[in-house]
Amino acid sequence: MNLLLYATTVLIWGTTWIAIALQVGEVPVMLSVFYRFALAAGVLLLWLSASGRLHRLGVRDHLFCALQGLCVFCLNFYFFYTASAYITSGLIAVVFSMAVLFNAVNGVLFFRQTITSRLLLATSLGLIGMVCLFWPDIYRGGLDASVLFGLGCALVGTYGFSLGNMLSLRHQRRGLDLLSTNAYAMGYGALIMLALVVISGTPFVVDTSPTYVGALLYLAIFGSVIGFGVYFALVGRIGPGPAAYATLLFPLVALGISTLVEGYQWTPYALVGLMTILVGNGVMFYKPRSKSVAKETRVVAAMSCTSEAVVAGSTLEGDIESTVRCPVSRR
């Protein structure tokens, strides 16, 4: 099940860049983000209400959902779109891959989780691979004031995404319904983004072209309702650190599609980065069966067989007292 959730997250979010690119144009970015999550929240709330699966939350939980919406469905996108005006998309992808590290650190801070040596090694390999993958973009970027500002925006956006992971984990540990909290958080995030649109004086523009509407539907339904639902479920099942490793694989899917559609040329640096990221992914999730576990399984099985034989012998001899005392015989 975890593998299915992981693969679904990577495939969906690895293809949303196409829809985002199709939205660039007449409609301001902040307005497109508002449309996306307003539509996603509306669809999810209607579906949950119609199916009787929408859970009511207390005031405190609603406040935490609003905070999650601010972190993930508002400021995260706002800062990343702002960063894209100052730094290359490759550098943004490298910064966003630090969500693995942020999630690991925040897991320690907020939930007292441990950072394992496996996670540290996999994270190191992943970050090195991302730098290699986008090295030409990084090298061309330089480090002037505008680039540093863009890096700062990307870091804030990434940390906001990580905080949203922690809030989702908080909801799940309290036994709150994942889809309901996602729906409320998306709704709050859309409202906050709408407030930013109004405050900034951004003009309201509606694009009814099939391209824009199709991209909006894909981002709202697949990229948001399904994508975030699957990803946050993964966070609850395997932890925020390992789940965030999926962010290292999004660019690989995007570049794979770009190779087929746009003729992307793989450089030696990119190939080294690809292999390093895949090795890191293997380190993160490969769990060989230890010999001690296998030995313990065989011992338990042997003891079970012995107990059953003793019980059977006692029954044949009519030893009612021993049969009553032996809990194994009372199945």
Short mmCIF file of C-alpha atoms in Angstrom, two decimals:
data_model
loop_
_atom_site.label_atom_id
_atom_site.label_comp_id
_atom_site.label_asym_id
_atom_site.label_seq_id
_atom_site.Cartn_x
_atom_site.Cartn_y
_atom_site.Cartn_z
CA MET A 1 0.00 0.00 0.00
CA ASN A 2 2.82 2.42 0.86
CA LEU A 3 4.48 1.76 -2.49
CA LEU A 4 1.21 2.52 -4.30
CA LEU A 5 0.77 5.80 -2.39
CA TYR A 6 4.40 6.75 -3.04
CA ALA A 7 4.24 6.00 -6.78
CA THR A 8 0.91 7.82 -7.15
CA THR A 9 2.30 10.93 -5.45
CA VAL A 10 5.40 10.97 -7.66
CA LEU A 11 3.47 10.42 -10.90
CA ILE A 12 0.79 13.03 -10.18
CA TRP A 13 3.05 15.78 -8.86
CA GLY A 14 5.68 14.97 -11.45
CA THR A 15 3.18 15.91 -14.19
CA THR A 16 1.53 18.97 -12.66
CA TRP A 17 4.31 21.18 -14.07
CA ILE A 18 2.71 20.73 -17.49
CA ALA A 19 -0.62 22.10 -16.29
CA ILE A 20 1.08 24.93 -14.40
CA ALA A 21 3.00 25.92 -17.54
CA LEU A 22 -0.27 25.94 -19.51
CA GLN A 23 -1.75 28.42 -17.02
CA VAL A 24 1.00 31.00 -17.43
CA GLY A 25 -0.28 33.97 -19.38
CA GLU A 26 -3.31 36.22 -19.03
CA VAL A 27 -4.37 35.24 -15.49
CA PRO A 28 -2.12 36.49 -12.64
CA VAL A 29 -0.33 33.74 -10.72
CA MET A 30 -1.96 34.45 -7.35
CA LEU A 31 -5.38 34.33 -8.95
CA SER A 32 -4.60 30.99 -10.60
CA VAL A 33 -3.55 29.57 -7.23
CA PHE A 34 -6.79 30.88 -5.68
CA TYR A 35 -8.88 29.31 -8.47
CA ARG A 36 -7.07 26.00 -8.02
CA PHE A 37 -7.62 25.55 -4.31
CA ALA A 38 -11.06 27.15 -4.21
CA LEU A 39 -12.18 24.61 -6.81
CA ALA A 40 -10.38 21.75 -5.05
CA ALA A 41 -11.91 22.64 -1.68
CA GLY A 42 -15.37 23.03 -3.20
CA VAL A 43 -15.24 19.67 -4.97
CA LEU A 44 -13.89 17.85 -1.91
CA LEU A 45 -16.37 19.44 0.50
CA LEU A 46 -19.33 18.70 -1.78
CA TRP A 47 -18.27 15.09 -2.30
CA LEU A 48 -17.68 14.48 1.41
CA SER A 49 -21.00 16.13 2.33
CA ALA A 50 -22.96 14.18 -0.29
CA SER A 51 -21.41 10.88 0.81
CA GLY A 52 -21.87 11.64 4.51
CA ARG A 53 -18.11 11.49 5.15
CA LEU A 54 -17.51 15.11 6.10
CA HIS A 55 -16.47 15.20 9.75
CA ARG A 56 -17.15 18.13 12.03
CA LEU A 57 -14.18 19.64 13.83
CA GLY A 58 -13.79 21.66 16.98
CA VAL A 59 -12.73 25.30 16.96
CA ARG A 60 -9.14 24.42 17.90
CA ASP A 61 -8.86 21.88 15.08
CA HIS A 62 -10.29 24.39 12.61
CA LEU A 63 -7.59 26.86 13.65
CA PHE A 64 -4.93 24.27 12.95
CA CYS A 65 -6.54 23.55 9.56
CA ALA A 66 -6.41 27.28 8.81
CA LEU A 67 -2.71 27.27 9.74
CA GLN A 68 -2.15 24.28 7.46
CA GLY A 69 -3.96 26.09 4.65
CA LEU A 70 -1.76 29.15 5.19
CA CYS A 71 1.44 27.09 5.10
CA VAL A 72 0.73 24.64 2.27
CA PHE A 73 -2.07 25.99 0.10
CA CYS A 74 -1.17 29.67 0.19
CA LEU A 75 2.30 30.89 1.23
CA ASN A 76 4.04 27.79 -0.13
CA PHE A 77 2.84 28.56 -3.66
CA TYR A 78 3.08 32.32 -3.26
CA PHE A 79 6.77 32.21 -2.32
CA PHE A 80 7.65 29.65 -4.97
CA TYR A 81 6.01 31.64 -7.75
CA THR A 82 7.78 34.75 -6.44
CA ALA A 83 11.10 32.90 -6.42
CA SER A 84 10.60 31.82 -10.05
CA ALA A 85 10.97 35.47 -11.10
CA TYR A 86 14.50 35.60 -9.65
CA ILE A 87 16.04 32.12 -9.94
CA THR A 88 15.88 29.24 -12.40
CA SER A 89 13.40 26.38 -12.13
CA GLY A 90 16.29 23.97 -11.60
CA LEU A 91 17.50 25.88 -8.56
CA ILE A 92 13.95 25.99 -7.21
CA ALA A 93 13.73 22.20 -7.57
CA VAL A 94 16.98 21.81 -5.64
CA VAL A 95 15.75 24.06 -2.83
CA PHE A 96 12.38 22.27 -2.67
CA SER A 97 14.18 18.94 -2.31
CA MET A 98 15.32 20.21 1.09
CA ALA A 99 11.80 19.37 2.28
CA VAL A 100 13.27 15.96 3.15
CA LEU A 101 15.72 17.60 5.56
CA PHE A 102 13.17 20.08 6.93
CA ASN A 103 10.67 17.27 7.56
CA ALA A 104 13.27 15.21 9.39
CA VAL A 105 14.25 18.15 11.62
CA ASN A 106 10.64 19.21 12.25
CA GLY A 107 9.75 15.62 13.08
CA VAL A 108 12.33 15.77 15.88
CA LEU A 109 11.18 19.20 17.06
CA PHE A 110 7.43 18.60 17.07
CA PHE A 111 7.03 14.82 17.49
CA ARG A 112 10.35 13.72 19.02
CA GLN A 113 11.03 11.41 16.11
CA THR A 114 14.54 10.09 15.58
CA ILE A 115 16.69 10.83 12.54
CA THR A 116 18.07 7.45 11.48
CA SER A 117 21.38 6.89 9.74
CA ARG A 118 19.43 5.51 6.79
CA LEU A 119 17.49 8.78 6.45
CA LEU A 120 20.66 10.86 6.72
CA LEU A 121 22.44 8.83 4.03
CA ALA A 122 19.44 8.81 1.68
CA THR A 123 18.89 12.55 2.16
CA SER A 124 22.56 13.31 1.48
CA LEU A 125 22.52 11.24 -1.70
CA GLY A 126 19.28 12.87 -2.80
CA LEU A 127 20.52 16.43 -2.28
CA ILE A 128 23.82 15.68 -4.05
CA GLY A 129 21.87 14.15 -6.91
CA MET A 130 19.61 17.20 -7.21
CA VAL A 131 22.64 19.52 -7.36
CA CYS A 132 24.19 17.38 -10.11
CA LEU A 133 20.89 17.15 -11.97
CA PHE A 134 20.50 20.92 -12.19
CA TRP A 135 24.16 21.95 -12.00
CA PRO A 136 24.10 23.96 -15.29
CA ASP A 137 21.18 26.06 -13.99
CA ILE A 138 22.91 26.57 -10.65
CA TYR A 139 26.22 27.49 -12.29
CA ARG A 140 24.60 30.05 -14.58
CA GLY A 141 22.59 31.63 -11.78
CA GLY A 142 25.42 33.31 -9.89
CA LEU A 143 24.88 34.74 -6.40
CA ASP A 144 23.84 38.37 -6.76
CA ALA A 145 21.23 40.09 -4.58
CA SER A 146 18.28 39.05 -6.74
CA VAL A 147 19.34 35.40 -6.72
CA LEU A 148 19.77 35.45 -2.95
CA PHE A 149 16.29 36.95 -2.60
CA GLY A 150 14.87 34.21 -4.82
CA LEU A 151 16.66 31.56 -2.78
CA GLY A 152 15.20 33.05 0.38
CA CYS A 153 11.68 32.93 -1.04
CA ALA A 154 12.15 29.31 -2.14
CA LEU A 155 13.44 28.34 1.30
CA VAL A 156 10.48 29.99 3.03
CA GLY A 157 8.10 28.22 0.64
CA THR A 158 9.79 24.87 1.30
CA TYR A 159 9.67 25.34 5.06
CA GLY A 160 5.99 26.27 4.80
CA PHE A 161 5.38 23.02 2.93
CA SER A 162 7.21 21.13 5.68
CA LEU A 163 5.16 22.79 8.43
CA GLY A 164 2.03 21.75 6.55
CA ASN A 165 3.30 18.17 6.68
CA MET A 166 3.66 18.44 10.45
CA LEU A 167 0.14 19.81 10.78
CA SER A 168 -1.31 16.97 8.71
CA LEU A 169 0.55 14.48 10.87
CA ARG A 170 -0.86 16.23 13.93
CA HIS A 171 -4.41 15.84 12.55
CA GLN A 172 -3.92 12.14 11.85
CA ARG A 173 -2.40 11.41 15.25
CA ARG A 174 -5.45 13.00 16.85
CA GLY A 175 -7.64 10.65 14.84
CA LEU A 176 -9.09 13.38 12.59
CA ASP A 177 -10.35 12.42 9.14
CA LEU A 178 -7.65 13.10 6.52
CA LEU A 179 -9.94 14.14 3.68
CA SER A 180 -12.03 16.41 5.89
CA THR A 181 -9.00 18.24 7.26
CA ASN A 182 -7.59 18.55 3.73
CA ALA A 183 -10.87 20.04 2.51
CA TYR A 184 -11.03 22.59 5.31
CA ALA A 185 -7.33 23.48 4.92
CA MET A 186 -7.69 24.01 1.17
CA GLY A 187 -10.71 26.21 1.76
CA TYR A 188 -8.88 28.33 4.31
CA GLY A 189 -5.82 28.53 2.07
CA ALA A 190 -7.96 29.72 -0.84
CA LEU A 191 -9.59 32.40 1.33
CA ILE A 192 -6.20 33.66 2.53
CA MET A 193 -4.92 33.76 -1.04
CA LEU A 194 -8.05 35.69 -2.05
CA ALA A 195 -7.28 38.21 0.68
CA LEU A 196 -3.74 38.62 -0.71
CA VAL A 197 -5.18 39.14 -4.19
CA VAL A 198 -7.49 41.89 -2.93
CA ILE A 199 -4.83 43.57 -0.77
CA SER A 200 -2.27 43.58 -3.58
CA GLY A 201 -4.76 45.06 -6.04
CA THR A 202 -4.36 42.17 -8.45
CA PRO A 203 -6.98 42.44 -11.22
CA PHE A 204 -9.55 39.65 -11.47
CA VAL A 205 -9.18 37.89 -14.80
CA VAL A 206 -11.07 34.83 -16.01
CA ASP A 207 -9.66 32.68 -18.83
CA THR A 208 -12.32 30.42 -20.34
CA SER A 209 -10.09 28.86 -22.98
CA PRO A 210 -10.13 25.03 -23.07
CA THR A 211 -6.38 24.95 -22.35
CA TYR A 212 -6.59 27.02 -19.17
CA VAL A 213 -9.78 25.34 -17.89
CA GLY A 214 -8.37 21.88 -18.60
CA ALA A 215 -5.16 22.73 -16.75
CA LEU A 216 -7.15 24.17 -13.84
CA LEU A 217 -9.28 21.02 -13.55
CA TYR A 218 -6.21 18.78 -13.61
CA LEU A 219 -4.45 20.81 -10.93
CA ALA A 220 -7.55 21.03 -8.73
CA ILE A 221 -8.72 17.40 -8.98
CA PHE A 222 -5.58 15.37 -9.58
CA GLY A 223 -2.87 17.71 -8.32
CA SER A 224 -4.74 18.85 -5.19
CA VAL A 225 -7.66 16.62 -4.13
CA ILE A 226 -5.96 13.34 -5.05
CA GLY A 227 -2.31 14.43 -4.90
CA PHE A 228 -2.36 16.00 -1.44
CA GLY A 229 -4.72 13.33 -0.13
CA VAL A 230 -2.37 10.54 -1.17
CA TYR A 231 0.76 12.39 -0.03
CA PHE A 232 -0.53 13.29 3.42
CA ALA A 233 -1.76 9.72 3.86
CA LEU A 234 1.81 8.64 3.12
CA VAL A 235 3.11 11.11 5.72
CA GLY A 236 0.87 9.51 8.32
CA ARG A 237 1.90 5.96 7.38
CA ILE A 238 5.70 6.17 6.95
CA GLY A 239 6.59 9.50 8.54
CA PRO A 240 7.27 12.98 7.13
CA GLY A 241 10.96 12.40 6.38
CA PRO A 242 10.65 9.32 4.13
CA ALA A 243 7.45 10.65 2.54
CA ALA A 244 9.16 13.90 1.55
CA TYR A 245 11.75 11.90 -0.39
CA ALA A 246 9.13 11.82 -3.13
CA THR A 247 9.97 15.49 -3.77
CA LEU A 248 13.33 14.33 -5.14
CA LEU A 249 11.61 12.18 -7.75
CA PHE A 250 9.18 14.79 -9.11
CA PRO A 251 11.85 16.42 -11.32
CA LEU A 252 12.84 13.02 -12.70
CA VAL A 253 9.30 12.40 -13.93
CA ALA A 254 9.09 15.93 -15.31
CA LEU A 255 12.41 15.60 -17.14
CA GLY A 256 11.41 12.18 -18.46
CA ILE A 257 8.27 13.68 -19.99
CA SER A 258 10.27 16.64 -21.26
CA THR A 259 12.66 14.20 -22.96
CA LEU A 260 9.78 12.67 -24.91
CA VAL A 261 7.78 15.84 -25.60
CA GLU A 262 10.29 18.68 -25.71
CA GLY A 263 13.50 16.87 -26.65
CA TYR A 264 15.33 17.48 -23.36
CA GLN A 265 19.01 16.50 -23.67
CA TRP A 266 20.52 14.61 -20.74
CA THR A 267 23.97 15.88 -19.79
CA PRO A 268 26.61 13.79 -17.94
CA TYR A 269 25.84 15.82 -14.79
CA ALA A 270 22.13 15.04 -15.14
CA LEU A 271 22.78 11.32 -15.57
CA VAL A 272 25.02 11.26 -12.48
CA GLY A 273 22.31 13.12 -10.57
CA LEU A 274 19.66 10.67 -11.78
CA MET A 275 21.63 7.64 -10.62
CA THR A 276 22.50 9.24 -7.28
CA ILE A 277 18.87 10.07 -6.54
CA LEU A 278 17.75 6.55 -7.45
CA VAL A 279 20.43 5.04 -5.21
CA GLY A 280 19.28 7.31 -2.39
CA ASN A 281 15.71 6.19 -2.97
CA GLY A 282 16.85 2.57 -2.69
CA VAL A 283 18.70 3.30 0.55
CA MET A 284 15.60 4.97 1.98
CA PHE A 285 13.12 2.18 1.31
CA TYR A 286 15.05 -1.08 0.92
CA LYS A 287 14.56 -3.15 4.06
CA PRO A 288 16.14 -6.62 3.88
CA ARG A 289 14.71 -9.26 6.18
CA SER A 290 17.14 -9.72 9.04
CA LYS A 291 18.40 -13.19 9.95
CA SER A 292 17.31 -12.73 13.57
CA VAL A 293 13.72 -12.12 12.49
CA ALA A 294 13.73 -15.21 10.29
CA LYS A 295 15.25 -17.30 13.13
CA GLU A 296 12.69 -15.96 15.62
CA THR A 297 9.88 -16.84 13.20
CA ARG A 298 11.12 -20.43 12.95
CA VAL A 299 11.43 -20.75 16.75
CA VAL A 300 7.90 -19.41 17.30
CA ALA A 301 6.53 -21.81 14.69
CA ALA A 302 8.32 -24.76 16.35
CA MET A 303 7.01 -23.80 19.78
CA SER A 304 3.49 -23.50 18.38
CA CYS A 305 3.67 -26.97 16.88
CA THR A 306 5.00 -28.39 20.17
CA SER A 307 2.22 -26.76 22.16
CA GLU A 308 -0.43 -28.13 19.83
CA ALA A 309 1.04 -31.61 20.11
CA VAL A 310 1.02 -31.46 23.93
CA VAL A 311 -2.57 -30.23 23.98
CA ALA A 312 -3.64 -32.95 21.58
CA GLY A 313 -1.93 -35.60 23.74
CA SER A 314 -3.56 -34.30 26.89
CA THR A 315 -6.97 -34.39 25.28
CA LEU A 316 -6.59 -37.98 24.12
CA GLU A 317 -5.62 -39.03 27.64
CA GLY A 318 -8.67 -37.27 29.08
CA ASP A 319 -6.62 -34.86 31.18
CA ILE A 320 -9.37 -32.27 31.50
CA GLU A 321 -7.56 -30.21 34.12
CA SER A 322 -4.47 -29.61 31.95
CA THR A 323 -6.62 -28.77 28.97
CA VAL A 324 -8.52 -26.11 30.89
CA ARG A 325 -5.33 -24.55 32.23
CA CYS A 326 -3.63 -24.37 28.83
CA PRO A 327 -4.78 -21.20 27.01
CA VAL A 328 -3.56 -22.52 23.64
CA SER A 329 -6.27 -25.19 23.60
CA ARG A 330 -9.08 -22.64 24.01
CA ARG A 331 -9.30 -21.45 20.39
#
